[in-house]
């Protein structure tokens, strides 16, 4: 699979994951009692934490790049 295809697949994966992540944060917030500090805590953790589970996907998407930034192919 080429680098452009990997990035495209990763982009679609990120879109689906972020939509699910937002839905989950909103659903979790609905289960907790009302309060501004709880809002801050839930949405701060959700806002910062979304990238951590996606790190392997980002790493996979960039694994198709050539070494040293030099493109492979005919001269």
mmCIF file of N, CA and C in Angstrom:
data_model
loop_
_atom_site.group_PDB
_atom_site.id
_atom_site.type_symbol
_atom_site.label_atom_id
_atom_site.label_comp_id
_atom_site.label_asym_id
_atom_site.label_seq_id
_atom_site.Cartn_x
_atom_site.Cartn_y
_atom_site.Cartn_z
ATOM 1 N N UNK A 1 0.853 -1.167 0.000
ATOM 2 C CA UNK A 1 0.000 0.000 0.000
ATOM 3 C C UNK A 1 0.899 1.230 0.000
ATOM 4 N N UNK A 2 0.621 2.153 -0.893
ATOM 5 C CA UNK A 2 1.437 3.347 -1.019
ATOM 6 C C UNK A 2 1.188 4.355 0.092
ATOM 7 N N UNK A 3 2.084 5.324 0.216
ATOM 8 C CA UNK A 3 1.950 6.325 1.283
ATOM 9 C C UNK A 3 0.664 7.149 1.172
ATOM 10 N N UNK A 4 0.254 7.497 -0.048
ATOM 11 C CA UNK A 4 -0.967 8.291 -0.202
ATOM 12 C C UNK A 4 -2.195 7.493 0.232
ATOM 13 N N UNK A 5 -2.209 6.206 -0.096
ATOM 14 C CA UNK A 5 -3.328 5.361 0.301
ATOM 15 C C UNK A 5 -3.367 5.188 1.811
ATOM 16 N N UNK A 6 -2.193 5.008 2.407
ATOM 17 C CA UNK A 6 -2.124 4.875 3.868
ATOM 18 C C UNK A 6 -2.664 6.128 4.540
ATOM 19 N N UNK A 7 -2.272 7.275 4.058
ATOM 20 C CA UNK A 7 -2.745 8.527 4.654
ATOM 21 C C UNK A 7 -4.250 8.689 4.484
ATOM 22 N N UNK A 8 -4.763 8.283 3.328
ATOM 23 C CA UNK A 8 -6.207 8.378 3.094
ATOM 24 C C UNK A 8 -6.961 7.464 4.053
ATOM 25 N N UNK A 9 -6.500 6.227 4.196
ATOM 26 C CA UNK A 9 -7.137 5.279 5.118
ATOM 27 C C UNK A 9 -7.054 5.809 6.548
ATOM 28 N N UNK A 10 -5.907 6.377 6.915
ATOM 29 C CA UNK A 10 -5.749 6.942 8.256
ATOM 30 C C UNK A 10 -6.691 8.123 8.463
ATOM 31 N N UNK A 11 -6.860 8.955 7.443
ATOM 32 C CA UNK A 11 -7.762 10.097 7.554
ATOM 33 C C UNK A 11 -9.195 9.637 7.818
ATOM 34 N N UNK A 12 -9.640 8.619 7.075
ATOM 35 C CA UNK A 12 -10.987 8.081 7.281
ATOM 36 C C UNK A 12 -11.105 7.494 8.689
ATOM 37 N N UNK A 13 -10.074 6.779 9.119
ATOM 38 C CA UNK A 13 -10.068 6.217 10.471
ATOM 39 C C UNK A 13 -10.146 7.288 11.541
ATOM 40 N N UNK A 14 -9.402 8.381 11.356
ATOM 41 C CA UNK A 14 -9.422 9.477 12.319
ATOM 42 C C UNK A 14 -10.812 10.111 12.374
ATOM 43 N N UNK A 15 -11.426 10.330 11.224
ATOM 44 C CA UNK A 15 -12.760 10.930 11.213
ATOM 45 C C UNK A 15 -13.773 10.074 11.972
ATOM 46 N N UNK A 16 -13.752 8.766 11.724
ATOM 47 C CA UNK A 16 -14.678 7.880 12.429
ATOM 48 C C UNK A 16 -14.367 7.832 13.923
ATOM 49 N N UNK A 17 -13.085 7.758 14.252
ATOM 50 C CA UNK A 17 -12.708 7.679 15.660
ATOM 51 C C UNK A 17 -13.094 8.952 16.411
ATOM 52 N N UNK A 18 -12.821 10.115 15.823
ATOM 53 C CA UNK A 18 -13.134 11.377 16.501
ATOM 54 C C UNK A 18 -14.646 11.530 16.679
ATOM 55 N N UNK A 19 -15.429 11.129 15.680
ATOM 56 C CA UNK A 19 -16.885 11.192 15.831
ATOM 57 C C UNK A 19 -17.337 10.303 16.991
ATOM 58 N N UNK A 20 -16.792 9.089 17.074
ATOM 59 C CA UNK A 20 -17.116 8.185 18.170
ATOM 60 C C UNK A 20 -16.637 8.747 19.509
ATOM 61 N N UNK A 21 -15.449 9.338 19.524
ATOM 62 C CA UNK A 21 -14.858 9.899 20.744
ATOM 63 C C UNK A 21 -15.730 11.039 21.282
ATOM 64 N N UNK A 22 -16.185 11.921 20.391
ATOM 65 C CA UNK A 22 -17.040 13.037 20.799
ATOM 66 C C UNK A 22 -18.370 12.507 21.343
ATOM 67 N N UNK A 23 -18.947 11.537 20.630
ATOM 68 C CA UNK A 23 -20.181 10.941 21.100
ATOM 69 C C UNK A 23 -19.985 10.340 22.493
ATOM 70 N N UNK A 24 -18.889 9.655 22.696
ATOM 71 C CA UNK A 24 -18.609 9.045 23.997
ATOM 72 C C UNK A 24 -18.427 10.074 25.103
ATOM 73 N N UNK A 25 -17.746 11.179 24.796
ATOM 74 C CA UNK A 25 -17.547 12.223 25.808
ATOM 75 C C UNK A 25 -18.876 12.860 26.195
ATOM 76 N N UNK A 26 -19.715 13.108 25.216
ATOM 77 C CA UNK A 26 -21.020 13.703 25.504
ATOM 78 C C UNK A 26 -21.894 12.723 26.292
ATOM 79 N N UNK A 27 -21.861 11.447 25.918
ATOM 80 C CA UNK A 27 -22.643 10.432 26.639
ATOM 81 C C UNK A 27 -22.147 10.283 28.078
ATOM 82 N N UNK A 28 -20.828 10.277 28.265
ATOM 83 C CA UNK A 28 -20.268 10.182 29.616
ATOM 84 C C UNK A 28 -20.670 11.389 30.445
ATOM 85 N N UNK A 29 -20.627 12.561 29.838
ATOM 86 C CA UNK A 29 -21.014 13.781 30.558
ATOM 87 C C UNK A 29 -22.474 13.718 30.993
ATOM 88 N N UNK A 30 -23.325 13.120 30.179
ATOM 89 C CA UNK A 30 -24.735 13.002 30.529
ATOM 90 C C UNK A 30 -24.990 12.089 31.712
ATOM 91 N N UNK A 31 -24.074 11.181 32.011
ATOM 92 C CA UNK A 31 -24.237 10.253 33.132
ATOM 93 C C UNK A 31 -23.802 10.850 34.466
ATOM 94 N N UNK A 32 -23.036 11.931 34.424
ATOM 95 C CA UNK A 32 -22.496 12.526 35.642
ATOM 96 C C UNK A 32 -23.410 13.647 36.139
ATOM 97 N N UNK A 33 -23.310 13.975 37.420
ATOM 98 C CA UNK A 33 -24.145 15.066 37.942
ATOM 99 C C UNK A 33 -23.731 16.416 37.338
ATOM 100 N N UNK A 34 -24.661 17.374 37.293
ATOM 101 C CA UNK A 34 -24.329 18.674 36.704
ATOM 102 C C UNK A 34 -23.301 19.441 37.531
ATOM 103 N N UNK A 35 -22.492 20.201 36.854
ATOM 104 C CA UNK A 35 -21.489 21.025 37.530
ATOM 105 C C UNK A 35 -20.451 21.519 36.541
ATOM 106 N N UNK A 36 -20.018 22.752 36.738
ATOM 107 C CA UNK A 36 -19.048 23.332 35.814
ATOM 108 C C UNK A 36 -17.689 22.671 35.912
ATOM 109 N N UNK A 37 -17.275 22.291 37.102
ATOM 110 C CA UNK A 37 -15.966 21.638 37.253
ATOM 111 C C UNK A 37 -15.964 20.245 36.622
ATOM 112 N N UNK A 38 -17.083 19.563 36.717
ATOM 113 C CA UNK A 38 -17.194 18.253 36.068
ATOM 114 C C UNK A 38 -17.152 18.427 34.557
ATOM 115 N N UNK A 39 -17.841 19.453 34.049
ATOM 116 C CA UNK A 39 -17.771 19.763 32.613
ATOM 117 C C UNK A 39 -16.321 19.990 32.189
ATOM 118 N N UNK A 40 -15.631 20.818 32.953
ATOM 119 C CA UNK A 40 -14.239 21.130 32.636
ATOM 120 C C UNK A 40 -13.380 19.874 32.635
ATOM 121 N N UNK A 41 -13.533 19.041 33.653
ATOM 122 C CA UNK A 41 -12.713 17.835 33.751
ATOM 123 C C UNK A 41 -12.985 16.862 32.608
ATOM 124 N N UNK A 42 -14.255 16.599 32.336
ATOM 125 C CA UNK A 42 -14.608 15.625 31.293
ATOM 126 C C UNK A 42 -14.126 16.094 29.928
ATOM 127 N N UNK A 43 -14.437 17.344 29.588
ATOM 128 C CA UNK A 43 -14.104 17.812 28.247
ATOM 129 C C UNK A 43 -12.621 18.139 28.100
ATOM 130 N N UNK A 44 -11.928 18.460 29.189
ATOM 131 C CA UNK A 44 -10.479 18.653 29.116
ATOM 132 C C UNK A 44 -9.786 17.317 28.847
ATOM 133 N N UNK A 45 -10.196 16.290 29.569
ATOM 134 C CA UNK A 45 -9.599 14.963 29.353
ATOM 135 C C UNK A 45 -9.935 14.454 27.950
ATOM 136 N N UNK A 46 -11.172 14.642 27.529
ATOM 137 C CA UNK A 46 -11.570 14.195 26.190
ATOM 138 C C UNK A 46 -10.838 14.986 25.116
ATOM 139 N N UNK A 47 -10.660 16.272 25.325
ATOM 140 C CA UNK A 47 -9.990 17.106 24.335
ATOM 141 C C UNK A 47 -8.508 16.827 24.209
ATOM 142 N N UNK A 48 -7.879 16.470 25.297
ATOM 143 C CA UNK A 48 -6.445 16.172 25.268
ATOM 144 C C UNK A 48 -6.203 14.710 24.921
ATOM 145 N N UNK A 49 -7.089 13.839 25.366
ATOM 146 C CA UNK A 49 -6.843 12.403 25.265
ATOM 147 C C UNK A 49 -7.128 11.762 23.930
ATOM 148 N N UNK A 50 -7.746 12.449 22.984
ATOM 149 C CA UNK A 50 -8.124 11.806 21.727
ATOM 150 C C UNK A 50 -6.920 11.375 20.900
ATOM 151 N N UNK A 51 -5.817 12.053 21.010
ATOM 152 C CA UNK A 51 -4.654 11.731 20.188
ATOM 153 C C UNK A 51 -3.901 10.496 20.636
ATOM 154 N N UNK A 52 -3.996 10.167 21.910
ATOM 155 C CA UNK A 52 -3.226 9.027 22.437
ATOM 156 C C UNK A 52 -3.639 7.702 21.786
ATOM 157 N N UNK A 53 -4.928 7.379 21.688
ATOM 158 C CA UNK A 53 -5.292 6.115 21.039
ATOM 159 C C UNK A 53 -5.020 6.117 19.531
ATOM 160 N N UNK A 54 -4.888 7.297 18.935
ATOM 161 C CA UNK A 54 -4.655 7.372 17.495
ATOM 162 C C UNK A 54 -3.175 7.317 17.114
ATOM 163 N N UNK A 55 -2.291 7.375 18.097
ATOM 164 C CA UNK A 55 -0.855 7.375 17.802
ATOM 165 C C UNK A 55 -0.431 6.184 16.939
ATOM 166 N N UNK A 56 -0.865 4.950 17.224
ATOM 167 C CA UNK A 56 -0.471 3.833 16.345
ATOM 168 C C UNK A 56 -0.967 4.001 14.907
ATOM 169 N N UNK A 57 -2.134 4.579 14.730
ATOM 170 C CA UNK A 57 -2.647 4.813 13.383
ATOM 171 C C UNK A 57 -1.790 5.840 12.644
ATOM 172 N N UNK A 58 -1.419 6.911 13.335
ATOM 173 C CA UNK A 58 -0.542 7.914 12.727
ATOM 174 C C UNK A 58 0.807 7.306 12.359
ATOM 175 N N UNK A 59 1.332 6.493 13.252
ATOM 176 C CA UNK A 59 2.626 5.848 13.010
ATOM 177 C C UNK A 59 2.543 4.920 11.795
ATOM 178 N N UNK A 60 1.456 4.164 11.701
ATOM 179 C CA UNK A 60 1.272 3.269 10.559
ATOM 180 C C UNK A 60 1.149 4.071 9.262
ATOM 181 N N UNK A 61 0.405 5.164 9.299
ATOM 182 C CA UNK A 61 0.189 5.965 8.094
ATOM 183 C C UNK A 61 1.497 6.558 7.575
ATOM 184 N N UNK A 62 2.407 6.870 8.458
ATOM 185 C CA UNK A 62 3.675 7.460 8.051
ATOM 186 C C UNK A 62 4.767 6.419 7.821
ATOM 187 N N UNK A 63 4.490 5.152 8.065
ATOM 188 C CA UNK A 63 5.519 4.120 7.915
ATOM 189 C C UNK A 63 5.859 3.841 6.461
ATOM 190 N N UNK A 64 5.052 4.298 5.516
ATOM 191 C CA UNK A 64 5.326 4.075 4.104
ATOM 192 C C UNK A 64 6.282 5.075 3.499
ATOM 193 N N UNK A 65 6.723 6.071 4.272
ATOM 194 C CA UNK A 65 7.641 7.081 3.751
ATOM 195 C C UNK A 65 9.028 6.489 3.547
ATOM 196 N N UNK A 66 9.756 7.074 2.607
ATOM 197 C CA UNK A 66 11.128 6.636 2.372
ATOM 198 C C UNK A 66 12.045 7.212 3.449
ATOM 199 N N UNK A 67 13.204 6.615 3.622
ATOM 200 C CA UNK A 67 14.156 7.035 4.617
ATOM 201 C C UNK A 67 14.830 8.344 4.204
ATOM 202 N N UNK A 68 15.020 9.236 5.138
ATOM 203 C CA UNK A 68 15.775 10.449 4.903
ATOM 204 C C UNK A 68 15.080 11.477 4.034
ATOM 205 N N UNK A 69 13.829 11.294 3.732
ATOM 206 C CA UNK A 69 13.098 12.251 2.935
ATOM 207 C C UNK A 69 13.437 12.215 1.451
ATOM 208 N N UNK A 70 14.209 11.223 1.021
ATOM 209 C CA UNK A 70 14.580 11.111 -0.403
ATOM 210 C C UNK A 70 13.581 10.155 -1.046
ATOM 211 N N UNK A 71 12.954 10.610 -2.088
ATOM 212 C CA UNK A 71 11.935 9.796 -2.763
ATOM 213 C C UNK A 71 12.587 8.634 -3.500
ATOM 214 N N UNK A 72 11.944 7.483 -3.420
ATOM 215 C CA UNK A 72 12.408 6.308 -4.166
ATOM 216 C C UNK A 72 11.814 6.365 -5.553
ATOM 217 N N UNK A 73 12.537 5.851 -6.486
ATOM 218 C CA UNK A 73 12.031 5.814 -7.842
ATOM 219 C C UNK A 73 13.147 6.090 -8.848
ATOM 220 N N UNK A 74 12.786 6.143 -10.118
ATOM 221 C CA UNK A 74 13.820 6.380 -11.127
ATOM 222 C C UNK A 74 14.407 7.774 -11.004
ATOM 223 N N UNK A 75 15.681 7.930 -11.361
ATOM 224 C CA UNK A 75 16.349 9.236 -11.220
ATOM 225 C C UNK A 75 15.828 10.267 -12.192
#
